[in-house]
Coordinates of C-alpha atoms and ligand atoms in Angstrom, one line a residue:
X969 CA -66.5 -52.0 -23.1
X970 CA -69.3 -54.0 -24.7
X971 CA -68.7 -54.6 -28.4
X972 CA -71.3 -53.6 -31.0
X973 CA -70.6 -55.2 -34.3
X974 CA -72.0 -53.3 -37.2
X975 CA -74.0 -55.4 -39.8
X976 CA -74.0 -54.8 -43.6
X977 CA -77.7 -53.9 -43.3
X978 CA -76.9 -51.1 -40.8
X979 CA -74.1 -49.8 -43.0
X980 CA -76.4 -49.8 -46.1
X981 CA -79.2 -48.1 -44.2
X982 CA -76.8 -45.3 -43.3
X983 CA -75.4 -45.2 -46.8
X984 CA -78.9 -45.0 -48.2
X985 CA -79.7 -42.1 -45.9
X986 CA -76.7 -40.2 -47.3
X987 CA -77.8 -40.9 -50.8
X988 CA -81.2 -39.4 -50.1
X989 CA -79.5 -36.1 -49.0
X990 CA -77.0 -35.6 -51.9
X991 CA -76.7 -36.2 -55.6
X992 CA -72.9 -36.1 -55.4
X993 CA -71.1 -39.4 -56.0
X994 CA -67.9 -39.0 -53.9
X995 CA -64.8 -41.0 -54.9
X996 CA -62.5 -39.6 -52.3
X997 CA -63.1 -39.6 -48.5
X998 CA -61.4 -37.1 -46.3
X999 CA -61.3 -37.3 -42.5
X1000 CA -60.3 -34.1 -40.7
X1001 CA -58.7 -34.2 -37.3
X1002 CA -58.8 -32.0 -34.2
X1003 CA -58.4 -28.3 -35.1
X1004 CA -58.0 -29.2 -38.8
X1005 CA -61.6 -28.8 -39.9
X1006 CA -61.1 -25.7 -42.1
X1007 CA -60.7 -27.5 -45.4
X1008 CA -64.3 -28.6 -45.3
X1009 CA -65.3 -24.9 -45.7
X1010 CA -63.7 -24.9 -49.1
X1011 CA -65.9 -27.7 -50.5
X1012 CA -68.0 -26.4 -53.4
X1013 CA -71.7 -27.1 -54.0
X1014 CA -71.7 -28.7 -50.6
X1015 CA -74.4 -30.8 -49.0
X1016 CA -74.1 -30.9 -45.2
X1017 CA -75.3 -34.0 -43.2
X1018 CA -74.9 -34.0 -39.4
X1019 CA -74.0 -37.4 -38.1
X1020 CA -77.0 -37.2 -35.8
X1021 CA -79.3 -37.3 -38.9
X1022 CA -78.0 -40.7 -40.0
X1023 CA -79.2 -44.1 -38.6
X1024 CA -76.7 -46.0 -36.4
X1025 CA -74.3 -43.1 -36.4
X1026 CA -72.4 -42.1 -33.3
X1027 CA -72.1 -38.4 -32.6
X1028 CA -68.8 -36.7 -32.0
X1029 CA -68.7 -35.1 -28.5
X1030 CA -65.3 -33.4 -28.5
X1031 CA -64.7 -29.7 -28.8
X1032 CA -63.1 -28.9 -32.2
X1033 CA -65.0 -31.7 -33.9
X1034 CA -68.1 -30.5 -35.7
X1035 CA -69.6 -33.9 -36.5
X1036 CA -71.0 -33.8 -40.0
X1037 CA -70.4 -35.0 -43.6
X1038 CA -69.7 -32.3 -46.1
X1039 CA -70.2 -33.7 -49.6
X1040 CA -69.3 -31.8 -52.7
X1041 CA -66.4 -30.8 -55.0
X1042 CA -62.8 -29.9 -54.1
X1043 CA -60.2 -29.4 -56.8
X1044 CA -62.4 -31.0 -59.4
X1045 CA -63.0 -34.2 -57.4
X1046 CA -66.1 -35.4 -55.8
X1047 CA -65.3 -35.6 -52.1
X1048 CA -67.0 -36.7 -48.9
X1049 CA -65.4 -34.9 -46.0
X1050 CA -65.8 -35.9 -42.4
X1051 CA -65.8 -32.6 -40.5
X1052 CA -65.0 -34.1 -37.1
X1053 CA -64.4 -37.8 -36.5
X1054 CA -65.5 -40.2 -33.8
X1055 CA -62.9 -41.4 -31.3
X1056 CA -62.9 -44.7 -29.5
X1057 CA -62.4 -42.9 -26.2
X1058 CA -65.8 -41.3 -26.5
X1059 CA -67.2 -44.7 -25.5
X1060 CA -68.3 -46.0 -28.9
X1061 CA -67.4 -49.4 -30.1
X1062 CA -64.7 -49.8 -32.8
X1063 CA -67.4 -50.8 -35.2
X1064 CA -69.3 -47.5 -34.5
X1065 CA -66.1 -45.5 -34.7
X1066 CA -65.3 -46.8 -38.2
X1067 CA -68.9 -46.9 -39.5
X1068 CA -68.4 -43.7 -41.5
X1069 CA -65.6 -45.4 -43.4
X1070 CA -67.8 -48.3 -44.2
X1071 CA -70.5 -45.9 -45.4
X1072 CA -67.9 -44.2 -47.6
X1073 CA -67.0 -47.5 -49.2
X1074 CA -70.6 -48.4 -49.9
X1075 CA -71.0 -45.0 -51.6
X1076 CA -68.1 -45.7 -53.9
X1077 CA -65.2 -44.0 -52.2
X1078 CA -61.9 -45.5 -53.4
X1079 CA -59.3 -43.2 -51.8
X1080 CA -59.2 -42.3 -48.1
X1081 CA -57.2 -39.3 -46.9
X1082 CA -56.9 -39.0 -43.2
X1083 CA -55.5 -36.2 -41.0
X1084 CA -55.0 -36.0 -37.3
X1085 CA -53.4 -33.9 -34.6
X1086 CA -50.6 -35.8 -33.0
X1087 CA -47.8 -35.4 -30.5
X1088 CA -44.3 -35.4 -32.0
X1089 CA -42.3 -38.3 -30.7
X1090 CA -39.4 -37.9 -33.1
X1091 CA -36.9 -35.6 -31.3
X1092 CA -36.6 -33.3 -34.3
X1093 CA -40.3 -32.6 -34.8
X1094 CA -41.7 -29.3 -33.6
X1095 CA -45.2 -28.0 -33.1
X1096 CA -46.6 -26.9 -36.5
X1097 CA -44.8 -29.6 -38.5
X1098 CA -46.7 -31.8 -40.9
X1099 CA -45.8 -35.5 -41.0
X1100 CA -46.7 -37.8 -43.9
X1101 CA -47.7 -41.1 -42.3
X1102 CA -45.7 -43.9 -43.9
X1103 CA -46.8 -46.6 -41.6
X1104 CA -48.6 -47.1 -38.3
X1105 CA -48.2 -48.9 -35.0
X1106 CA -51.6 -50.4 -34.2
X1107 CA -51.3 -50.4 -30.4
X1108 CA -55.1 -50.5 -30.0
X1109 CA -55.3 -53.6 -32.2
X1110 CA -52.4 -55.2 -30.3
X1111 CA -54.4 -55.0 -27.1
X1112 CA -57.5 -56.5 -28.8
X1113 CA -59.3 -53.5 -30.2
X1114 CA -59.2 -54.2 -33.9
X1115 CA -62.2 -52.7 -35.8
X1116 CA -62.4 -55.9 -37.8
X1117 CA -63.1 -58.1 -34.7
X1118 CA -66.4 -59.9 -34.9
X1119 CA -68.1 -61.6 -37.9
X1120 CA -66.3 -60.7 -41.1
X1121 CA -68.4 -58.9 -43.7
X1122 CA -67.4 -61.1 -46.6
X1123 CA -69.2 -58.9 -49.2
X1124 CA -66.9 -56.0 -48.2
X1125 CA -63.4 -57.5 -47.6
X1126 CA -61.4 -60.6 -46.5
X1127 CA -61.2 -62.1 -43.0
X1128 CA -57.4 -61.5 -42.9
X1129 CA -56.5 -58.4 -44.8
X1130 CA -52.9 -57.5 -45.7
X1131 CA -51.5 -54.4 -44.1
X1132 CA -48.0 -54.4 -45.8
X1133 CA -48.8 -51.2 -47.6
X1134 CA -51.3 -49.5 -45.3
X1135 CA -50.5 -46.2 -46.8
X1136 CA -50.4 -46.2 -50.5
X1137 CA -46.9 -45.7 -51.9
X1138 CA -47.9 -43.8 -55.0
X1139 CA -50.0 -41.4 -53.1
X1140 CA -47.2 -40.9 -50.6
X1141 CA -44.9 -40.1 -53.5
X1142 CA -47.4 -37.6 -54.9
X1143 CA -47.7 -35.9 -51.5
X1144 CA -43.9 -35.6 -51.3
X1145 CA -43.9 -34.0 -54.7
X1146 CA -46.7 -31.6 -54.0
X1147 CA -45.1 -30.5 -50.7
X1148 CA -41.8 -30.0 -52.3
X1149 CA -43.3 -27.8 -55.0
X1150 CA -45.1 -25.8 -52.3
X1151 CA -41.9 -25.4 -50.3
X1152 CA -43.4 -27.2 -47.3
X1153 CA -41.0 -29.2 -45.2
X1154 CA -42.9 -32.4 -45.0
X1155 CA -41.7 -34.8 -42.3
X1156 CA -42.4 -38.5 -42.5
X1157 CA -42.8 -41.3 -40.1
X1158 CA -44.7 -43.9 -38.1
X1159 CA -47.9 -42.9 -36.4
X1160 CA -48.7 -44.8 -33.2
X1161 CA -52.4 -45.1 -32.5
X1162 CA -53.5 -45.2 -28.8
X1163 CA -57.0 -45.1 -27.4
X1164 CA -56.6 -42.0 -25.1
X1165 CA -58.1 -39.9 -23.8
X1166 CA -55.3 -39.4 -21.3
X1167 CA -52.2 -38.1 -22.9
X1168 CA -49.1 -40.3 -22.6
X1169 CA -46.9 -40.4 -19.6
X1170 CA -43.1 -39.8 -20.1
X1171 CA -42.6 -43.6 -19.7
X1172 CA -45.3 -44.3 -22.4
X1173 CA -43.5 -41.9 -24.7
X1174 CA -40.0 -43.4 -24.2
X1175 CA -41.6 -46.8 -24.9
X1176 CA -43.2 -45.5 -28.1
X1177 CA -39.9 -44.0 -29.3
X1178 CA -38.1 -47.3 -28.7
X1179 CA -40.9 -49.1 -30.6
X1180 CA -40.3 -46.9 -33.6
X1181 CA -43.0 -44.2 -33.3
X1182 CA -42.5 -40.7 -34.7
X1183 CA -45.9 -39.3 -33.8
X1184 CA -48.6 -40.4 -31.4
X1185 CA -52.4 -39.8 -31.4
X1186 CA -55.8 -41.2 -30.6
X1187 CA -57.3 -42.0 -34.0
X1188 CA -56.6 -42.9 -37.7
X1189 CA -55.4 -46.4 -37.4
X1190 CA -58.8 -48.1 -37.0
X1191 CA -60.1 -46.0 -39.9
X1192 CA -57.2 -47.0 -42.2
X1193 CA -57.6 -50.7 -41.3
X1194 CA -61.3 -50.6 -42.2
X1195 CA -60.5 -48.6 -45.4
X1196 CA -57.8 -51.1 -46.4
X1197 CA -60.1 -54.0 -45.6
X1198 CA -62.6 -52.5 -48.0
X1199 CA -59.9 -52.1 -50.7
X1200 CA -59.4 -48.3 -50.4
X1201 CA -56.1 -46.7 -51.0
X1202 CA -55.0 -44.6 -47.9
X1203 CA -53.0 -41.5 -47.4
X1204 CA -52.4 -39.9 -44.0
X1205 CA -51.0 -36.7 -42.4
X1206 CA -50.3 -35.9 -38.8
X1207 CA -50.2 -32.3 -37.8
X1208 CA -47.7 -32.1 -35.0
X1209 CA -49.4 -30.1 -32.3
X1210 CA -47.1 -30.6 -29.4
X1211 CA -43.8 -32.1 -28.6
X1212 CA -44.0 -35.4 -26.7
X1213 CA -43.0 -34.8 -23.2
X1214 CA -40.4 -37.5 -22.8
X1215 CA -38.9 -36.2 -19.6
X1216 CA -42.1 -34.9 -17.9
X1217 CA -41.0 -31.2 -18.0
X1218 CA -44.0 -29.9 -19.9
X1219 CA -47.8 -30.3 -19.8
X1220 CA -49.9 -31.2 -22.9
X1221 CA -53.4 -29.7 -23.3
X1222 CA -56.3 -30.0 -25.8
X1223 CA -56.2 -26.2 -26.2
X1224 CA -52.6 -26.4 -27.4
X1225 CA -53.7 -29.0 -29.9
X1226 CA -56.5 -26.7 -31.3
X1227 CA -54.1 -23.7 -31.4
X1228 CA -51.4 -25.6 -33.4
X1229 CA -54.1 -26.6 -35.8
X1230 CA -54.3 -23.0 -37.0
X1231 CA -50.6 -23.1 -38.2
X1232 CA -50.9 -26.7 -39.6
X1233 CA -54.2 -26.4 -41.5
X1234 CA -52.9 -24.2 -44.3
X1235 CA -50.0 -26.5 -45.0
X1236 CA -52.1 -29.7 -44.9
X1237 CA -54.7 -28.0 -47.0
X1238 CA -52.1 -27.1 -49.7
X1239 CA -50.8 -30.6 -49.8
X1240 CA -54.3 -32.2 -50.0
X1241 CA -55.5 -29.8 -52.7
X1242 CA -52.4 -30.6 -54.7
X1243 CA -52.9 -34.4 -54.3
X1244 CA -56.5 -34.1 -55.3
X1245 CA -55.6 -32.1 -58.4
X1246 CA -52.9 -34.5 -59.6
X1247 CA -54.1 -37.9 -58.4
Ligands
HPA1 N1 -50.7 -37.5 -27.6 C1 -51.8 -38.1 -28.1 N2 -52.7 -37.6 -28.9 C2 -52.4 -36.3 -29.3 C3 -51.3 -35.6 -28.8 C4 -50.4 -36.2 -27.9 O1 -49.4 -35.7 -27.5 N3 -51.3 -34.4 -29.4 C5 -52.5 -34.3 -30.2 N4 -53.1 -35.5 -30.1

């Protein structure tokens, strides 16, 4: 597809539009995945800004993705929640998909917490599990779809950002501790980011497993790259909504993803609340 590179002026116009609609000064950004939107309803003193009200913003078109910023307080922290994210498969450019993360950065967000629904590739994972993302496979980027392509925004970050610690080790440790205290069996592993929207074939999934993937989904990696480029610390969780179908014996549906979210949401919510309290 045609690339649209986002300029600093466009980012700042969108960030300014947010500032005119809220007096909160969020320091934590939270991106909620498919079927995992519930946590946004717990935000206190919330201001709601639909993406459609913001200049240059793409609008989420997928069922299960509300498409708005919810800005307020959660566990004593000032948070900006993306209730619904933008996916590359909706037809937007990588720059548009990650514009909300840029806006977060310009508003002063320092920590990015991402959640997603994912297929479990690790053979032990079952639907309803929560996986701490310890690293990712940037399969979109490997095929040329890196969100940092195009002119580098030098004011924001370096041309060649390091990704050796994409997911912050201290935050991962904190998530492990919180999960343990809440008696949640927190899985861990590598998230493989594909463009979608078709789910993987059995051969795709065997390839991903051989390549070291534990979970697979259609988001997160571009957002984390852009967050890291801008110097944010990142923490990520995959809600395992279905078992990867390595032998072709079952069918994966979006409905299944939304249904599993109901089991996963309370667990992810507990962990994120604990992390916010203690970070
Ligand atoms: N594959 C890709 N993305 C997904 C899946 C899956 O099996 N489940 C939820 N999101």
